[in-house]
Amino acid sequence: MIKKEKISGVYIILNTVNGKFYIGSSSNIEKRFLHHKNSLNSEKHHSSLLQRAWLKYGKENFIFQLVEKCNIRECIVREQIWLDFHKTYSREYGY
C-alpha cells in the first residue's frame, strides 16, 4: 500500500457564484478538506457565513484549492498574508 504524502500549506474554498472565499491553512490539506466538507454537509461548520452560502448555492458551486505549499511552521504566517491581501475577513470579499 502506498501512503500519500501529507501536503501542508494555505488553501481556499471558493464560491464560484459570487467569488467570495474562505482562506485557511493546515499541516494536512487533504484531511482538512474532508473535515470542511463533512462539517458543511452536516450543517455544523464553524463559519456560519460559509455554512449559509453552502446551503444557499449548493456544494457543486464550491472549489477547494491549494494556493500555496509551505512548511508547517510557516502556515499561520502565510495564511495571514493571504487573508490580509484578499481581505477575506470582510463580508464583501469572504467568509
PDB file of C-alpha atoms in Angstrom:
ATOM      1  CA  MET A   1       0.000   0.000   0.000  1.00  0.00           C
ATOM      2  CA  ILE A   2       1.353   3.412  -0.993  1.00  0.00           C
ATOM      3  CA  LYS A   3       0.975   6.104   1.631  1.00  0.00           C
ATOM      4  CA  LYS A   4       0.069   9.562   0.344  1.00  0.00           C
ATOM      5  CA  GLU A   5       2.367  12.431   1.186  1.00  0.00           C
ATOM      6  CA  LYS A   6       0.866  14.995   3.553  1.00  0.00           C
ATOM      7  CA  ILE A   7       0.828  18.449   1.998  1.00  0.00           C
ATOM      8  CA  SER A   8       0.918  21.466   4.281  1.00  0.00           C
ATOM      9  CA  GLY A   9       0.020  24.950   3.165  1.00  0.00           C
ATOM     10  CA  VAL A  10      -2.649  27.569   2.571  1.00  0.00           C
ATOM     11  CA  TYR A  11      -5.917  26.808   0.811  1.00  0.00           C
ATOM     12  CA  ILE A  12      -9.129  28.456  -0.320  1.00  0.00           C
ATOM     13  CA  ILE A  13     -12.729  27.367  -0.526  1.00  0.00           C
ATOM     14  CA  LEU A  14     -14.082  29.400  -3.454  1.00  0.00           C
ATOM     15  CA  ASN A  15     -17.738  30.143  -4.139  1.00  0.00           C
ATOM     16  CA  THR A  16     -17.877  30.153  -7.952  1.00  0.00           C
ATOM     17  CA  VAL A  17     -21.207  32.019  -7.986  1.00  0.00           C
ATOM     18  CA  ASN A  18     -20.278  35.165  -6.054  1.00  0.00           C
ATOM     19  CA  GLY A  19     -16.476  34.952  -5.984  1.00  0.00           C
ATOM     20  CA  LYS A  20     -16.239  35.019  -2.189  1.00  0.00           C
ATOM     21  CA  PHE A  21     -13.905  32.628  -0.463  1.00  0.00           C
ATOM     22  CA  TYR A  22     -12.638  31.200   2.777  1.00  0.00           C
ATOM     23  CA  ILE A  23      -8.888  31.029   3.442  1.00  0.00           C
ATOM     24  CA  GLY A  24      -7.282  28.558   5.806  1.00  0.00           C
ATOM     25  CA  SER A  25      -4.075  26.636   6.410  1.00  0.00           C
ATOM     26  CA  SER A  26      -3.287  23.116   7.508  1.00  0.00           C
ATOM     27  CA  SER A  27      -0.494  20.657   8.067  1.00  0.00           C
ATOM     28  CA  ASN A  28      -2.560  18.136   6.066  1.00  0.00           C
ATOM     29  CA  ILE A  29      -4.603  19.808   3.318  1.00  0.00           C
ATOM     30  CA  GLU A  30      -6.414  16.693   2.098  1.00  0.00           C
ATOM     31  CA  LYS A  31      -7.582  15.797   5.612  1.00  0.00           C
ATOM     32  CA  ARG A  32      -8.636  19.413   6.253  1.00  0.00           C
ATOM     33  CA  PHE A  33     -10.704  19.487   3.041  1.00  0.00           C
ATOM     34  CA  LEU A  34     -12.520  16.327   4.158  1.00  0.00           C
ATOM     35  CA  HIS A  35     -13.198  17.885   7.561  1.00  0.00           C
ATOM     36  CA  HIS A  36     -14.634  21.053   5.956  1.00  0.00           C
ATOM     37  CA  LYS A  37     -16.842  19.040   3.584  1.00  0.00           C
ATOM     38  CA  ASN A  38     -18.133  16.805   6.378  1.00  0.00           C
ATOM     39  CA  SER A  39     -18.906  19.811   8.588  1.00  0.00           C
ATOM     40  CA  LEU A  40     -20.608  21.701   5.773  1.00  0.00           C
ATOM     41  CA  ASN A  41     -22.652  18.686   4.647  1.00  0.00           C
ATOM     42  CA  SER A  42     -23.805  18.032   8.225  1.00  0.00           C
ATOM     43  CA  GLU A  43     -24.603  21.757   8.683  1.00  0.00           C
ATOM     44  CA  LYS A  44     -22.144  22.114  11.573  1.00  0.00           C
ATOM     45  CA  HIS A  45     -19.368  24.238  10.091  1.00  0.00           C
ATOM     46  CA  HIS A  46     -17.692  26.721  12.446  1.00  0.00           C
ATOM     47  CA  SER A  47     -18.075  29.549   9.900  1.00  0.00           C
ATOM     48  CA  SER A  48     -21.768  30.427   9.861  1.00  0.00           C
ATOM     49  CA  LEU A  49     -21.287  32.623   6.784  1.00  0.00           C
ATOM     50  CA  LEU A  50     -19.673  29.820   4.794  1.00  0.00           C
ATOM     51  CA  GLN A  51     -22.303  27.382   6.054  1.00  0.00           C
ATOM     52  CA  ARG A  52     -25.171  29.601   4.891  1.00  0.00           C
ATOM     53  CA  ALA A  53     -23.539  30.088   1.489  1.00  0.00           C
ATOM     54  CA  TRP A  54     -23.018  26.309   1.145  1.00  0.00           C
ATOM     55  CA  LEU A  55     -26.714  25.738   1.792  1.00  0.00           C
ATOM     56  CA  LYS A  56     -27.819  28.596  -0.471  1.00  0.00           C
ATOM     57  CA  TYR A  57     -25.594  27.919  -3.513  1.00  0.00           C
ATOM     58  CA  GLY A  58     -25.021  24.166  -3.208  1.00  0.00           C
ATOM     59  CA  LYS A  59     -21.815  22.172  -2.866  1.00  0.00           C
ATOM     60  CA  GLU A  60     -21.404  21.978  -6.639  1.00  0.00           C
ATOM     61  CA  ASN A  61     -20.618  25.714  -6.643  1.00  0.00           C
ATOM     62  CA  PHE A  62     -17.581  25.490  -4.349  1.00  0.00           C
ATOM     63  CA  ILE A  63     -13.985  24.687  -5.241  1.00  0.00           C
ATOM     64  CA  PHE A  64     -11.420  23.512  -2.696  1.00  0.00           C
ATOM     65  CA  GLN A  65      -7.941  24.512  -3.839  1.00  0.00           C
ATOM     66  CA  LEU A  66      -4.403  24.648  -2.525  1.00  0.00           C
ATOM     67  CA  VAL A  67      -2.940  28.118  -3.117  1.00  0.00           C
ATOM     68  CA  GLU A  68       0.476  27.724  -1.542  1.00  0.00           C
ATOM     69  CA  LYS A  69       2.541  24.837  -0.221  1.00  0.00           C
ATOM     70  CA  CYS A  70       4.652  25.768   2.755  1.00  0.00           C
ATOM     71  CA  ASN A  71       6.430  24.337   5.757  1.00  0.00           C
ATOM     72  CA  ILE A  72       4.120  23.529   8.681  1.00  0.00           C
ATOM     73  CA  ARG A  73       5.851  26.143  10.825  1.00  0.00           C
ATOM     74  CA  GLU A  74       5.065  28.843   8.229  1.00  0.00           C
ATOM     75  CA  CYS A  75       1.373  28.012   7.689  1.00  0.00           C
ATOM     76  CA  ILE A  76      -0.154  30.539  10.090  1.00  0.00           C
ATOM     77  CA  VAL A  77       2.073  33.395   8.894  1.00  0.00           C
ATOM     78  CA  ARG A  78       1.421  32.590   5.230  1.00  0.00           C
ATOM     79  CA  GLU A  79      -2.330  32.272   5.895  1.00  0.00           C
ATOM     80  CA  GLN A  80      -2.375  35.726   7.486  1.00  0.00           C
ATOM     81  CA  ILE A  81      -0.577  37.196   4.478  1.00  0.00           C
ATOM     82  CA  TRP A  82      -3.242  35.768   2.149  1.00  0.00           C
ATOM     83  CA  LEU A  83      -6.056  36.944   4.450  1.00  0.00           C
ATOM     84  CA  ASP A  84      -4.668  40.469   4.525  1.00  0.00           C
ATOM     85  CA  PHE A  85      -4.040  40.567   0.779  1.00  0.00           C
ATOM     86  CA  HIS A  86      -7.559  39.414  -0.162  1.00  0.00           C
ATOM     87  CA  LYS A  87      -9.333  41.000   2.820  1.00  0.00           C
ATOM     88  CA  THR A  88     -11.471  37.889   3.244  1.00  0.00           C
ATOM     89  CA  TYR A  89     -12.259  38.915   6.803  1.00  0.00           C
ATOM     90  CA  SER A  90     -14.572  41.493   5.161  1.00  0.00           C
ATOM     91  CA  ARG A  91     -18.034  40.140   4.302  1.00  0.00           C
ATOM     92  CA  GLU A  92     -17.685  41.908   0.965  1.00  0.00           C
ATOM     93  CA  TYR A  93     -14.897  39.530  -0.090  1.00  0.00           C
ATOM     94  CA  GLY A  94     -15.011  36.415   2.016  1.00  0.00           C
ATOM     95  CA  TYR A  95     -16.325  34.213   4.760  1.00  0.00           C
TER      96      TYR A  95
END
